[in-house]
């Protein structure tokens, strides 16, 4: 069964460092997303990406965040200068259609710990 | 502002019981209401979803009840099993893109 894969599964970093989280969406999907989940809290939308550009982003997705699809298969989330409050589980998701119409497939997440 | 409110935060039922998880939303523009199941260490997985043009949808042991006028929807799990023990999230979306998730319900089904 096709799946969304994410790396690394866990990353520990010092505050102020740059972090790149990687995702390989399901191959025929066109819509890509990043969500985050602070421990014990709800899943929060960060950004959606379609046709090589951001289609929507939340208030959380400020200038320290960026996304890229560098090679047609990977989908990356970069956090330029990490803060303690960026510690969370980051989920990549993909869909063959707009998420409100098609099923959203989530990866297993990348746990980021900022010290 | 919390777009989707979910309750209860946690729920313990005996095997065979019928846990019910409730969600309420604010934005009448929402047109898609999925429920996600999440096991520890895994990403959320779509369980069942409903659109506001129907009041109920059933898939296997899982049923969504939808009350458009009250802006509420709920998940019922019939004949619950220990394997159903997980965290359940409701969500709402308007025409794709951004999903708003509830705060999650941790369900424990006791054998």
CSV table of C-alpha atoms in Angstrom, one decimal:
chain,number,residue,atom,x,y,z
A,1,UNK,CA,0.0,0.0,0.0
A,2,UNK,CA,1.4,3.4,-0.9
A,3,UNK,CA,2.4,5.6,2.0
A,4,UNK,CA,3.9,8.9,2.9
A,5,UNK,CA,7.4,8.6,4.3
A,6,UNK,CA,9.1,11.1,6.5
A,7,UNK,CA,12.7,11.5,7.7
A,8,UNK,CA,14.2,11.9,10.2
A,9,UNK,CA,11.9,10.2,12.7
A,10,UNK,CA,13.4,12.2,15.5
A,11,UNK,CA,15.7,15.2,15.4
A,12,UNK,CA,17.2,17.0,18.4
A,13,UNK,CA,18.6,20.5,17.7
A,14,UNK,CA,19.9,23.5,19.6
A,15,UNK,CA,17.8,26.7,19.6
A,16,UNK,CA,18.7,28.9,16.7
A,17,UNK,CA,19.8,26.1,14.4
A,18,UNK,CA,18.3,25.4,11.1
A,19,UNK,CA,16.3,22.2,10.6
A,20,UNK,CA,15.1,20.5,7.4
A,21,UNK,CA,12.4,17.8,7.6
A,22,UNK,CA,11.9,15.6,4.6
A,23,UNK,CA,8.9,13.9,3.2
A,24,UNK,CA,8.2,11.7,0.2
A,25,UNK,CA,4.5,12.0,-0.6
A,26,UNK,CA,2.6,9.3,-2.4
A,27,UNK,CA,3.8,9.3,-6.0
A,28,UNK,CA,0.6,10.3,-7.9
A,29,UNK,CA,-0.6,12.8,-5.3
A,30,UNK,CA,-0.6,16.5,-6.3
A,31,UNK,CA,-1.4,18.3,-3.0
A,32,UNK,CA,1.0,18.4,-0.1
A,33,UNK,CA,0.7,19.6,3.4
A,34,UNK,CA,2.6,20.1,6.6
A,35,UNK,CA,0.9,19.8,10.0
A,36,UNK,CA,2.3,19.9,13.5
A,37,UNK,CA,1.2,18.4,16.8
A,38,UNK,CA,2.6,19.7,20.0
A,39,UNK,CA,2.7,16.9,22.5
A,40,UNK,CA,-0.7,16.1,23.8
A,41,UNK,CA,-2.4,18.8,21.8
A,42,UNK,CA,-4.4,19.0,18.6
A,43,UNK,CA,-3.0,18.7,15.1
A,44,UNK,CA,-2.5,22.2,13.6
A,45,UNK,CA,-2.3,23.1,9.9
A,46,UNK,CA,0.9,24.8,8.8
A,47,UNK,CA,0.9,25.0,5.0
A,48,UNK,CA,-0.5,23.5,1.8
A,49,UNK,CA,1.4,23.2,-1.5
A,50,UNK,CA,0.2,22.6,-5.0
A,51,UNK,CA,1.7,23.1,-8.4
A,52,UNK,CA,5.0,24.1,-6.9
A,53,UNK,CA,3.7,26.9,-4.8
A,54,UNK,CA,2.1,27.5,-1.4
A,55,UNK,CA,-1.7,27.6,-1.8
A,56,UNK,CA,-2.5,28.3,1.8
A,57,UNK,CA,-0.7,28.9,5.1
A,58,UNK,CA,-1.6,29.4,8.7
A,59,UNK,CA,-0.5,32.1,11.2
A,60,UNK,CA,2.0,29.6,12.6
A,61,UNK,CA,3.8,29.4,9.3
A,62,UNK,CA,5.8,32.6,9.7
A,63,UNK,CA,9.0,33.8,7.9
A,64,UNK,CA,11.1,31.3,9.7
A,65,UNK,CA,9.3,28.4,7.9
A,66,UNK,CA,9.7,27.5,4.2
A,67,UNK,CA,8.7,24.6,2.0
A,68,UNK,CA,10.2,23.3,-1.1
A,69,UNK,CA,9.8,20.5,-3.6
A,70,UNK,CA,13.3,20.4,-4.8
A,71,UNK,CA,13.3,17.3,-7.1
A,72,UNK,CA,9.8,16.4,-7.9
A,73,UNK,CA,9.5,13.7,-5.3
A,74,UNK,CA,10.7,15.1,-2.0
A,75,UNK,CA,8.8,17.8,-0.1
A,76,UNK,CA,10.7,19.6,2.6
A,77,UNK,CA,9.9,21.8,5.5
A,78,UNK,CA,12.7,24.1,6.6
A,79,UNK,CA,12.8,25.9,9.9
A,80,UNK,CA,15.4,28.6,9.7
A,81,UNK,CA,16.1,29.5,13.3
A,82,UNK,CA,14.5,27.1,15.7
A,83,UNK,CA,12.8,28.2,18.9
A,84,UNK,CA,11.9,26.1,22.0
A,85,UNK,CA,8.3,26.3,21.0
A,86,UNK,CA,8.9,24.7,17.7
A,87,UNK,CA,9.3,21.4,19.6
A,88,UNK,CA,6.5,19.2,18.2
A,89,UNK,CA,5.7,16.3,15.9
A,90,UNK,CA,5.6,17.4,12.3
A,91,UNK,CA,3.4,15.5,10.0
A,92,UNK,CA,3.6,15.6,6.2
A,93,UNK,CA,0.4,14.7,4.3
A,94,UNK,CA,-0.5,14.3,0.7
A,95,UNK,CA,-3.7,14.0,-1.3
A,96,UNK,CA,-4.7,13.2,-4.9
A,97,UNK,CA,-7.4,15.9,-4.7
A,98,UNK,CA,-8.1,18.9,-2.6
A,99,UNK,CA,-8.1,17.6,1.0
A,100,UNK,CA,-11.7,18.4,1.6
A,101,UNK,CA,-12.7,16.1,-1.3
A,102,UNK,CA,-10.0,13.5,-1.3
A,103,UNK,CA,-8.5,11.5,1.5
A,104,UNK,CA,-5.5,13.0,3.3
A,105,UNK,CA,-2.7,10.5,3.9
A,106,UNK,CA,-0.4,11.3,6.8
A,107,UNK,CA,3.2,10.2,7.3
A,108,UNK,CA,4.3,8.8,10.7
A,109,UNK,CA,5.8,12.2,11.6
A,110,UNK,CA,9.1,13.7,12.5
A,111,UNK,CA,9.6,14.5,16.1
A,112,UNK,CA,11.6,17.7,16.6
A,113,UNK,CA,13.1,18.5,20.0
A,114,UNK,CA,14.6,22.0,20.4
A,115,UNK,CA,16.9,22.4,23.4
B,1,UNK,CA,-10.3,31.0,18.3
B,2,UNK,CA,-11.0,27.3,18.4
B,3,UNK,CA,-12.8,26.4,15.2
B,4,UNK,CA,-13.6,22.8,16.2
B,5,UNK,CA,-14.4,21.8,19.8
B,6,UNK,CA,-14.1,18.1,20.8
B,7,UNK,CA,-15.2,16.3,23.9
B,8,UNK,CA,-14.6,14.3,26.0
B,9,UNK,CA,-10.8,14.5,26.3
B,10,UNK,CA,-10.6,10.9,27.3
B,11,UNK,CA,-13.0,8.0,27.4
B,12,UNK,CA,-12.9,4.5,28.9
B,13,UNK,CA,-15.4,1.8,27.9
B,14,UNK,CA,-15.8,-1.9,28.3
B,15,UNK,CA,-15.4,-4.2,25.3
B,16,UNK,CA,-18.7,-4.2,23.4
B,17,UNK,CA,-19.7,-0.7,24.6
B,18,UNK,CA,-20.5,2.2,22.4
B,19,UNK,CA,-18.2,5.1,22.9
B,20,UNK,CA,-19.5,8.4,21.6
B,21,UNK,CA,-17.2,11.4,20.8
B,22,UNK,CA,-18.7,14.8,20.1
B,23,UNK,CA,-17.5,17.7,18.1
B,24,UNK,CA,-19.0,21.2,17.5
B,25,UNK,CA,-17.9,23.7,14.9
B,26,UNK,CA,-18.4,27.4,14.4
B,27,UNK,CA,-17.9,28.1,10.7
B,28,UNK,CA,-21.0,27.3,8.6
B,29,UNK,CA,-18.8,27.3,5.5
B,30,UNK,CA,-17.3,24.0,6.5
B,31,UNK,CA,-18.4,21.3,4.1
B,32,UNK,CA,-16.3,18.3,5.0
B,33,UNK,CA,-16.1,16.6,8.4
B,34,UNK,CA,-13.6,13.7,8.7
B,35,UNK,CA,-12.7,11.6,11.7
B,36,UNK,CA,-9.1,10.5,12.1
B,37,UNK,CA,-7.7,7.6,14.2
B,38,UNK,CA,-4.2,7.9,15.6
B,39,UNK,CA,-2.2,5.2,17.3
B,40,UNK,CA,0.9,6.0,19.3
B,41,UNK,CA,3.8,6.8,17.2
B,42,UNK,CA,1.8,6.9,14.0
B,43,UNK,CA,0.2,9.6,11.9
B,44,UNK,CA,-3.5,10.2,11.9
B,45,UNK,CA,-5.4,7.9,9.5
B,46,UNK,CA,-8.8,8.7,8.0
B,47,UNK,CA,-11.5,6.7,9.6
B,48,UNK,CA,-14.8,8.0,8.1
B,49,UNK,CA,-16.0,11.3,6.8
B,50,UNK,CA,-19.3,13.1,6.1
B,51,UNK,CA,-20.6,16.0,4.2
B,52,UNK,CA,-23.4,18.3,5.5
B,53,UNK,CA,-26.0,17.1,3.0
B,54,UNK,CA,-26.6,13.9,5.0
B,55,UNK,CA,-27.4,13.3,8.7
B,56,UNK,CA,-25.7,10.0,9.2
B,57,UNK,CA,-23.0,7.8,7.6
B,58,UNK,CA,-22.1,4.3,8.6
B,59,UNK,CA,-19.0,2.4,7.7
B,60,UNK,CA,-18.6,-1.0,9.4
B,61,UNK,CA,-18.8,-0.4,13.2
B,62,UNK,CA,-18.2,3.4,12.8
B,63,UNK,CA,-21.1,5.9,12.5
B,64,UNK,CA,-21.1,9.6,12.1
B,65,UNK,CA,-24.1,11.5,13.2
B,66,UNK,CA,-24.4,15.1,11.8
B,67,UNK,CA,-26.7,17.9,13.0
B,68,UNK,CA,-26.3,20.8,10.7
B,69,UNK,CA,-28.6,23.2,12.6
B,70,UNK,CA,-26.8,22.6,15.9
B,71,UNK,CA,-23.4,22.6,14.1
B,72,UNK,CA,-22.4,19.3,15.8
B,73,UNK,CA,-21.3,15.9,14.7
B,74,UNK,CA,-20.4,12.8,16.6
B,75,UNK,CA,-18.6,9.5,16.1
B,76,UNK,CA,-20.1,6.3,17.5
B,77,UNK,CA,-18.2,3.1,17.7
B,78,UNK,CA,-20.4,0.0,17.8
B,79,UNK,CA,-19.3,-3.1,19.6
B,80,UNK,CA,-16.0,-1.5,20.6
B,81,UNK,CA,-12.9,-3.7,20.8
B,82,UNK,CA,-9.5,-3.3,22.6
B,83,UNK,CA,-7.9,-2.7,19.2
B,84,UNK,CA,-10.0,0.5,18.9
B,85,UNK,CA,-8.0,2.0,21.7
B,86,UNK,CA,-6.5,5.1,20.1
B,87,UNK,CA,-6.8,8.8,19.9
B,88,UNK,CA,-9.6,10.1,17.7
B,89,UNK,CA,-9.6,13.5,16.1
B,90,UNK,CA,-12.5,15.2,14.4
B,91,UNK,CA,-11.8,17.8,11.8
B,92,UNK,CA,-13.5,20.3,9.5
B,93,UNK,CA,-12.6,21.8,6.2
B,94,UNK,CA,-14.1,24.3,3.8
B,95,UNK,CA,-13.6,23.1,0.2
B,96,UNK,CA,-10.2,21.6,0.7
B,97,UNK,CA,-6.8,22.9,1.8
B,98,UNK,CA,-6.9,23.8,5.5
B,99,UNK,CA,-8.3,21.3,8.0
B,100,UNK,CA,-9.2,22.4,11.5
B,101,UNK,CA,-8.7,19.6,14.0
B,102,UNK,CA,-10.3,19.0,17.4
B,103,UNK,CA,-8.2,18.5,20.4
B,104,UNK,CA,-8.5,14.7,20.3
B,105,UNK,CA,-10.1,12.1,22.5
B,106,UNK,CA,-8.1,9.3,24.0
B,107,UNK,CA,-10.2,6.1,23.9
B,108,UNK,CA,-9.4,3.1,26.0
B,109,UNK,CA,-11.4,-0.1,25.5
B,110,UNK,CA,-11.0,-2.5,28.4
B,111,UNK,CA,-11.2,-6.2,27.5
